[in-house]
GROMACS .gro file of C-alpha atoms in nm:
model
  333
    1UNK     CA    1 -11.977   0.993   3.210
    2UNK     CA    2 -11.759   1.240   3.049
    3UNK     CA    3 -11.457   0.991   3.073
    4UNK     CA    4 -11.632   0.729   2.900
    5UNK     CA    5 -11.762   0.923   2.624
    6UNK     CA    6 -11.413   1.031   2.598
    7UNK     CA    7 -11.286   0.680   2.575
    8UNK     CA    8 -11.525   0.579   2.399
    9UNK     CA    9 -11.490   0.810   2.130
   10UNK     CA   10 -11.119   0.735   2.110
   11UNK     CA   11 -11.132   0.392   2.164
   12UNK     CA   12 -11.190   0.332   1.758
   13UNK     CA   13 -10.900   0.542   1.667
   14UNK     CA   14 -10.627   0.290   1.879
   15UNK     CA   15 -10.766   0.000   1.730
   16UNK     CA   16 -10.719   0.112   1.380
   17UNK     CA   17 -10.492  -0.075   1.213
   18UNK     CA   18 -10.218   0.115   0.992
   19UNK     CA   19 -10.152  -0.022   0.641
   20UNK     CA   20  -9.795   0.050   0.442
   21UNK     CA   21  -9.818   0.010   0.091
   22UNK     CA   22  -9.487  -0.107  -0.058
   23UNK     CA   23  -9.391  -0.186  -0.393
   24UNK     CA   24  -9.115  -0.334  -0.471
   25UNK     CA   25  -8.965  -0.507  -0.844
   26UNK     CA   26  -8.965  -0.790  -0.725
   27UNK     CA   27  -9.209  -1.033  -0.891
   28UNK     CA   28  -9.437  -1.194  -0.695
   29UNK     CA   29  -9.368  -1.584  -0.659
   30UNK     CA   30  -8.999  -1.495  -0.604
   31UNK     CA   31  -8.799  -1.591  -0.310
   32UNK     CA   32  -8.725  -1.244  -0.189
   33UNK     CA   33  -9.126  -1.150  -0.243
   34UNK     CA   34  -9.176  -1.494   0.006
   35UNK     CA   35  -8.936  -1.366   0.207
   36UNK     CA   36  -9.103  -0.995   0.238
   37UNK     CA   37  -9.468  -1.141   0.308
   38UNK     CA   38  -9.349  -1.381   0.588
   39UNK     CA   39  -9.210  -1.106   0.758
   40UNK     CA   40  -9.522  -0.907   0.652
   41UNK     CA   41  -9.686  -1.181   0.851
   42UNK     CA   42  -9.481  -1.208   1.159
   43UNK     CA   43  -9.522  -0.815   1.178
   44UNK     CA   44  -9.902  -0.835   1.144
   45UNK     CA   45  -9.902  -1.152   1.412
   46UNK     CA   46  -9.685  -0.997   1.701
   47UNK     CA   47  -9.822  -0.636   1.663
   48UNK     CA   48 -10.199  -0.802   1.721
   49UNK     CA   49 -10.281  -0.675   1.343
   50UNK     CA   50 -10.226  -0.326   1.464
   51UNK     CA   51  -9.923  -0.323   1.174
   52UNK     CA   52 -10.044  -0.428   0.798
   53UNK     CA   53  -9.845  -0.407   0.479
   54UNK     CA   54 -10.009  -0.422   0.142
   55UNK     CA   55  -9.682  -0.540  -0.090
   56UNK     CA   56  -9.732  -0.348  -0.474
   57UNK     CA   57  -9.453  -0.626  -0.657
   58UNK     CA   58  -9.329  -0.674  -0.980
   59UNK     CA   59  -9.269  -0.264  -1.093
   60UNK     CA   60  -9.648  -0.198  -1.104
   61UNK     CA   61  -9.556   0.103  -0.925
   62UNK     CA   62  -9.244   0.199  -1.144
   63UNK     CA   63  -8.893   0.233  -1.103
   64UNK     CA   64  -8.722   0.352  -0.811
   65UNK     CA   65  -8.731   0.722  -0.942
   66UNK     CA   66  -9.134   0.691  -0.933
   67UNK     CA   67  -9.163   0.509  -0.647
   68UNK     CA   68  -8.942   0.783  -0.447
   69UNK     CA   69  -9.234   1.037  -0.609
   70UNK     CA   70  -9.542   0.830  -0.502
   71UNK     CA   71  -9.398   0.794  -0.160
   72UNK     CA   72  -9.312   1.154  -0.112
   73UNK     CA   73  -9.683   1.214  -0.240
   74UNK     CA   74  -9.819   1.006   0.015
   75UNK     CA   75  -9.908   0.708  -0.262
   76UNK     CA   76  -9.700   0.515  -0.148
   77UNK     CA   77  -9.545   0.415   0.235
   78UNK     CA   78  -9.204   0.245   0.099
   79UNK     CA   79  -9.007   0.028  -0.125
   80UNK     CA   80  -8.734  -0.215  -0.204
   81UNK     CA   81  -8.444  -0.007  -0.353
   82UNK     CA   82  -8.072  -0.065  -0.452
   83UNK     CA   83  -7.837   0.124  -0.190
   84UNK     CA   84  -7.755   0.343  -0.535
   85UNK     CA   85  -8.125   0.425  -0.616
   86UNK     CA   86  -8.130   0.586  -0.253
   87UNK     CA   87  -7.776   0.759  -0.273
   88UNK     CA   88  -8.007   1.100  -0.422
   89UNK     CA   89  -8.128   1.133  -0.059
   90UNK     CA   90  -7.801   0.956   0.107
   91UNK     CA   91  -7.521   0.984  -0.072
   92UNK     CA   92  -7.294   0.783   0.242
   93UNK     CA   93  -7.486   0.529   0.011
   94UNK     CA   94  -7.234   0.554  -0.272
   95UNK     CA   95  -6.965   0.406  -0.033
   96UNK     CA   96  -7.058   0.042  -0.112
   97UNK     CA   97  -7.121   0.135  -0.505
   98UNK     CA   98  -6.799   0.234  -0.583
   99UNK     CA   99  -6.613   0.019  -0.936
  100UNK     CA  100  -6.317  -0.219  -0.849
  101UNK     CA  101  -6.356  -0.018  -0.442
  102UNK     CA  102  -6.323  -0.425  -0.306
  103UNK     CA  103  -6.140  -0.706  -0.347
  104UNK     CA  104  -6.312  -0.966  -0.243
  105UNK     CA  105  -6.626  -1.010   0.006
  106UNK     CA  106  -6.381  -1.066   0.277
  107UNK     CA  107  -6.285  -0.704   0.277
  108UNK     CA  108  -6.612  -0.568   0.259
  109UNK     CA  109  -6.742  -0.841   0.590
  110UNK     CA  110  -6.474  -0.662   0.774
  111UNK     CA  111  -6.615  -0.328   0.694
  112UNK     CA  112  -6.948  -0.340   0.732
  113UNK     CA  113  -6.971  -0.354   1.089
  114UNK     CA  114  -6.844   0.000   1.050
  115UNK     CA  115  -7.035   0.138   0.815
  116UNK     CA  116  -7.341  -0.048   0.754
  117UNK     CA  117  -7.434   0.166   1.060
  118UNK     CA  118  -7.362   0.512   0.858
  119UNK     CA  119  -7.534   0.433   0.569
  120UNK     CA  120  -7.860   0.343   0.758
  121UNK     CA  121  -7.828   0.709   0.941
  122UNK     CA  122  -7.731   0.878   0.641
  123UNK     CA  123  -8.115   0.684   0.507
  124UNK     CA  124  -8.271   0.817   0.819
  125UNK     CA  125  -8.186   1.135   0.821
  126UNK     CA  126  -8.262   1.197   0.455
  127UNK     CA  127  -8.643   1.061   0.491
  128UNK     CA  128  -8.610   0.672   0.486
  129UNK     CA  129  -8.608   0.417   0.758
  130UNK     CA  130  -8.450   0.091   0.661
  131UNK     CA  131  -8.398  -0.210   0.914
  132UNK     CA  132  -8.059  -0.345   0.742
  133UNK     CA  133  -7.846  -0.414   0.424
  134UNK     CA  134  -7.883  -0.711   0.213
  135UNK     CA  135  -7.589  -0.727   0.009
  136UNK     CA  136  -7.676  -0.943  -0.305
  137UNK     CA  137  -7.310  -1.031  -0.391
  138UNK     CA  138  -7.019  -0.891  -0.657
  139UNK     CA  139  -7.122  -0.782  -0.966
  140UNK     CA  140  -6.928  -0.929  -1.284
  141UNK     CA  141  -6.850  -0.872  -1.617
  142UNK     CA  142  -7.028  -1.104  -1.866
  143UNK     CA  143  -6.928  -1.065  -2.220
  144UNK     CA  144  -6.983  -1.210  -2.560
  145UNK     CA  145  -6.595  -1.109  -2.629
  146UNK     CA  146  -6.316  -1.220  -2.406
  147UNK     CA  147  -6.161  -0.999  -2.152
  148UNK     CA  148  -5.865  -1.093  -1.936
  149UNK     CA  149  -5.713  -0.766  -1.961
  150UNK     CA  150  -5.599  -0.372  -2.077
  151UNK     CA  151  -5.521  -0.554  -2.379
  152UNK     CA  152  -5.871  -0.681  -2.433
  153UNK     CA  153  -6.043  -0.368  -2.382
  154UNK     CA  154  -6.159  -0.158  -2.658
  155UNK     CA  155  -6.412   0.077  -2.872
  156UNK     CA  156  -6.593  -0.291  -2.937
  157UNK     CA  157  -6.682  -0.370  -2.613
  158UNK     CA  158  -7.023  -0.217  -2.585
  159UNK     CA  159  -7.102  -0.217  -2.163
  160UNK     CA  160  -7.409  -0.169  -2.061
  161UNK     CA  161  -7.470   0.142  -1.794
  162UNK     CA  162  -7.783   0.170  -1.600
  163UNK     CA  163  -7.925   0.479  -1.622
  164UNK     CA  164  -7.823   0.815  -1.368
  165UNK     CA  165  -7.505   0.603  -1.329
  166UNK     CA  166  -7.259   0.903  -1.411
  167UNK     CA  167  -6.953   0.700  -1.192
  168UNK     CA  168  -6.974   0.380  -1.400
  169UNK     CA  169  -6.976   0.575  -1.739
  170UNK     CA  170  -6.699   0.810  -1.682
  171UNK     CA  171  -6.461   0.511  -1.560
  172UNK     CA  172  -6.570   0.276  -1.834
  173UNK     CA  173  -6.469   0.567  -2.104
  174UNK     CA  174  -6.153   0.638  -1.936
  175UNK     CA  175  -6.053   0.202  -1.964
  176UNK     CA  176  -6.111   0.271  -2.312
  177UNK     CA  177  -6.497   0.091  -2.354
  178UNK     CA  178  -6.757   0.239  -2.507
  179UNK     CA  179  -7.076   0.243  -2.253
  180UNK     CA  180  -7.418   0.211  -2.348
  181UNK     CA  181  -7.689   0.361  -2.123
  182UNK     CA  182  -8.012   0.211  -2.065
  183UNK     CA  183  -8.305   0.079  -1.801
  184UNK     CA  184  -8.240  -0.234  -1.693
  185UNK     CA  185  -8.587  -0.318  -1.894
  186UNK     CA  186  -8.397  -0.279  -2.232
  187UNK     CA  187  -8.113  -0.510  -2.152
  188UNK     CA  188  -8.201  -0.815  -2.307
  189UNK     CA  189  -8.312  -0.658  -2.640
  190UNK     CA  190  -8.034  -0.482  -2.616
  191UNK     CA  191  -7.800  -0.807  -2.655
  192UNK     CA  192  -7.981  -0.957  -2.860
  193UNK     CA  193  -7.983  -0.657  -3.096
  194UNK     CA  194  -7.585  -0.615  -3.058
  195UNK     CA  195  -7.665  -0.241  -2.886
  196UNK     CA  196  -7.432  -0.382  -2.646
  197UNK     CA  197  -7.237  -0.673  -2.553
  198UNK     CA  198  -7.156  -0.677  -2.229
  199UNK     CA  199  -7.262  -0.632  -1.908
  200UNK     CA  200  -7.245  -0.641  -1.513
  201UNK     CA  201  -7.456  -0.882  -1.358
  202UNK     CA  202  -7.452  -1.117  -1.027
  203UNK     CA  203  -7.429  -1.454  -1.104
  204UNK     CA  204  -7.715  -1.586  -0.956
  205UNK     CA  205  -7.872  -1.248  -1.149
  206UNK     CA  206  -7.729  -1.309  -1.469
  207UNK     CA  207  -7.930  -1.678  -1.518
  208UNK     CA  208  -8.276  -1.529  -1.348
  209UNK     CA  209  -8.284  -1.282  -1.597
  210UNK     CA  210  -8.152  -1.494  -1.887
  211UNK     CA  211  -7.859  -1.243  -2.006
  212UNK     CA  212  -7.610  -1.497  -1.948
  213UNK     CA  213  -7.772  -1.707  -2.294
  214UNK     CA  214  -7.587  -1.363  -2.455
  215UNK     CA  215  -7.255  -1.417  -2.310
  216UNK     CA  216  -6.958  -1.679  -2.380
  217UNK     CA  217  -6.737  -1.510  -2.140
  218UNK     CA  218  -6.691  -1.375  -1.753
  219UNK     CA  219  -6.447  -1.204  -1.594
  220UNK     CA  220  -6.371  -1.331  -1.258
  221UNK     CA  221  -6.298  -0.980  -1.123
  222UNK     CA  222  -6.536  -0.826  -0.861
  223UNK     CA  223  -6.685  -0.525  -0.992
  224UNK     CA  224  -6.854  -0.333  -0.725
  225UNK     CA  225  -7.095  -0.453  -0.468
  226UNK     CA  226  -7.480  -0.492  -0.526
  227UNK     CA  227  -7.655  -0.429  -0.229
  228UNK     CA  228  -8.022  -0.334  -0.119
  229UNK     CA  229  -8.314  -0.283   0.156
  230UNK     CA  230  -8.651  -0.213   0.232
  231UNK     CA  231  -8.695   0.128   0.325
  232UNK     CA  232  -9.016   0.314   0.499
  233UNK     CA  233  -9.104   0.722   0.480
  234UNK     CA  234  -8.958   0.824   0.840
  235UNK     CA  235  -9.278   0.986   0.907
  236UNK     CA  236  -9.496   0.702   0.835
  237UNK     CA  237  -9.276   0.549   1.003
  238UNK     CA  238  -9.246   0.764   1.327
  239UNK     CA  239  -9.657   0.726   1.330
  240UNK     CA  240  -9.603   0.384   1.509
  241UNK     CA  241  -9.655   0.306   1.834
  242UNK     CA  242  -9.274   0.278   1.958
  243UNK     CA  243  -9.305  -0.087   2.045
  244UNK     CA  244  -9.488  -0.135   1.693
  245UNK     CA  245  -9.147   0.005   1.537
  246UNK     CA  246  -8.870  -0.202   1.725
  247UNK     CA  247  -9.067  -0.523   1.591
  248UNK     CA  248  -9.079  -0.379   1.248
  249UNK     CA  249  -8.686  -0.322   1.297
  250UNK     CA  250  -8.636  -0.654   1.443
  251UNK     CA  251  -8.880  -0.849   1.144
  252UNK     CA  252  -8.757  -0.767   0.878
  253UNK     CA  253  -8.402  -0.677   0.947
  254UNK     CA  254  -8.395  -1.075   1.017
  255UNK     CA  255  -8.592  -1.118   0.661
  256UNK     CA  256  -8.310  -0.913   0.501
  257UNK     CA  257  -8.018  -1.101   0.665
  258UNK     CA  258  -8.177  -1.413   0.577
  259UNK     CA  259  -8.208  -1.337   0.222
  260UNK     CA  260  -7.821  -1.215   0.214
  261UNK     CA  261  -7.762  -1.550   0.320
  262UNK     CA  262  -7.984  -1.673   0.042
  263UNK     CA  263  -7.793  -1.435  -0.198
  264UNK     CA  264  -7.477  -1.614  -0.138
  265UNK     CA  265  -7.587  -1.985  -0.151
  266UNK     CA  266  -7.755  -1.895  -0.467
  267UNK     CA  267  -7.463  -1.676  -0.639
  268UNK     CA  268  -7.226  -2.016  -0.513
  269UNK     CA  269  -7.446  -2.239  -0.702
  270UNK     CA  270  -7.492  -2.005  -1.022
  271UNK     CA  271  -7.102  -2.013  -1.091
  272UNK     CA  272  -7.139  -2.401  -1.118
  273UNK     CA  273  -7.431  -2.360  -1.353
  274UNK     CA  274  -7.232  -2.114  -1.550
  275UNK     CA  275  -6.981  -2.312  -1.642
  276UNK     CA  276  -7.225  -2.572  -1.758
  277UNK     CA  277  -7.375  -2.384  -1.946
  278UNK     CA  278  -7.019  -2.308  -2.119
  279UNK     CA  279  -6.964  -2.001  -2.034
  280UNK     CA  280  -6.568  -1.983  -1.968
  281UNK     CA  281  -6.458  -1.789  -1.657
  282UNK     CA  282  -6.170  -1.608  -1.732
  283UNK     CA  283  -5.896  -1.500  -1.457
  284UNK     CA  284  -5.781  -1.149  -1.504
  285UNK     CA  285  -5.432  -1.029  -1.567
  286UNK     CA  286  -5.345  -0.936  -1.167
  287UNK     CA  287  -5.154  -0.602  -1.327
  288UNK     CA  288  -5.458  -0.519  -1.535
  289UNK     CA  289  -5.631  -0.553  -1.219
  290UNK     CA  290  -5.449  -0.260  -1.027
  291UNK     CA  291  -5.388  -0.071  -1.326
  292UNK     CA  292  -5.831  -0.067  -1.331
  293UNK     CA  293  -5.820  -0.013  -0.995
  294UNK     CA  294  -5.590   0.293  -0.987
  295UNK     CA  295  -5.807   0.472  -1.305
  296UNK     CA  296  -6.133   0.411  -1.126
  297UNK     CA  297  -5.983   0.554  -0.786
  298UNK     CA  298  -5.908   0.864  -0.977
  299UNK     CA  299  -6.202   0.910  -1.152
  300UNK     CA  300  -6.368   0.883  -0.817
  301UNK     CA  301  -6.158   1.148  -0.700
  302UNK     CA  302  -6.214   1.405  -0.951
  303UNK     CA  303  -6.613   1.325  -0.978
  304UNK     CA  304  -6.630   1.369  -0.543
  305UNK     CA  305  -6.398   1.661  -0.513
  306UNK     CA  306  -6.578   1.869  -0.807
  307UNK     CA  307  -6.901   1.791  -0.600
  308UNK     CA  308  -7.075   1.544  -0.930
  309UNK     CA  309  -7.039   1.245  -0.743
  310UNK     CA  310  -7.042   1.292  -0.363
  311UNK     CA  311  -6.958   0.985  -0.104
  312UNK     CA  312  -6.962   1.143   0.250
  313UNK     CA  313  -6.715   0.877   0.442
  314UNK     CA  314  -6.495   0.820   0.161
  315UNK     CA  315  -6.130   0.881   0.304
  316UNK     CA  316  -6.239   0.682   0.612
  317UNK     CA  317  -6.342   0.425   0.448
  318UNK     CA  318  -6.029   0.348   0.223
  319UNK     CA  319  -5.823   0.427   0.540
  320UNK     CA  320  -6.024   0.114   0.697
  321UNK     CA  321  -5.950  -0.074   0.373
  322UNK     CA  322  -5.586  -0.034   0.351
  323UNK     CA  323  -5.546  -0.114   0.729
  324UNK     CA  324  -5.792  -0.460   0.689
  325UNK     CA  325  -5.570  -0.554   0.374
  326UNK     CA  326  -5.216  -0.465   0.561
  327UNK     CA  327  -5.338  -0.715   0.820
  328UNK     CA  328  -5.446  -0.961   0.602
  329UNK     CA  329  -5.082  -0.933   0.402
  330UNK     CA  330  -4.931  -0.952   0.756
  331UNK     CA  331  -5.148  -1.273   0.841
  332UNK     CA  332  -5.019  -1.418   0.514
  333UNK     CA  333  -5.353  -1.408   0.370
   0.00000   0.00000   0.00000
């Protein structure tokens, strides 16, 4: 009798669904949101309704810093972030956010099997659980002014820099440009008013945001990797049944990988669309590219040594890059 009463008392608790509140800047109806909702539906089905997800799209919950504060307060359980936005809790995330570190997509692909787990483990240690990392493609420089080499870089080049990005700010100053700090929401207005005339974006992103309408040239040089993920507060995640944790990681991990494949296709299509829109794609001078790489490396070294911009694992990453480049050169690639 007592056992039956105890079972009756705990049954409603065990049967209660756990709802995660997740916010994102992605607008409702976007391919990203469609994929995330499909993943949420699959998780709900495979957990028999025990794990449910409510999304807050379109930035209604604020920017990345605001989302992190809401997560700490328990108002949200997670969000979608770029790796750069997560570097405050896991500085290892900066490994993929350094300017001019990777020369092409092949270099990045060769190192991801080794370094994705490093970043994901650091995020978990910092209190956030992410199932995988989605590479959104490289950001390139777009401008109203033609840039082909160092002679084209001057203070007339007013380049957008995201808030809280001291590395890009310093590198741009060192190469002789004029960095202008503003939020992503201010970029289009800044381009219209002339407050900025140059910005870095993925190819598809420039079109989606309509920033390309304010540019005439694109420098065909990968500046930095854009990568992101969906992340849950670790404490909330660990309240799940262990089997449900594995389901969540599996389903959303595949959703991120699918989104990465789509981003690759969209960037390829966007390149052709930009050409058709009249954007001139400019090949950089190889000697000048190496000069920019040296400047960037020096700035990174100075800022990491001072502790201003920590990047744990940087020397290991660079060593592996040297190895892969030597192997590629030996193979004649």
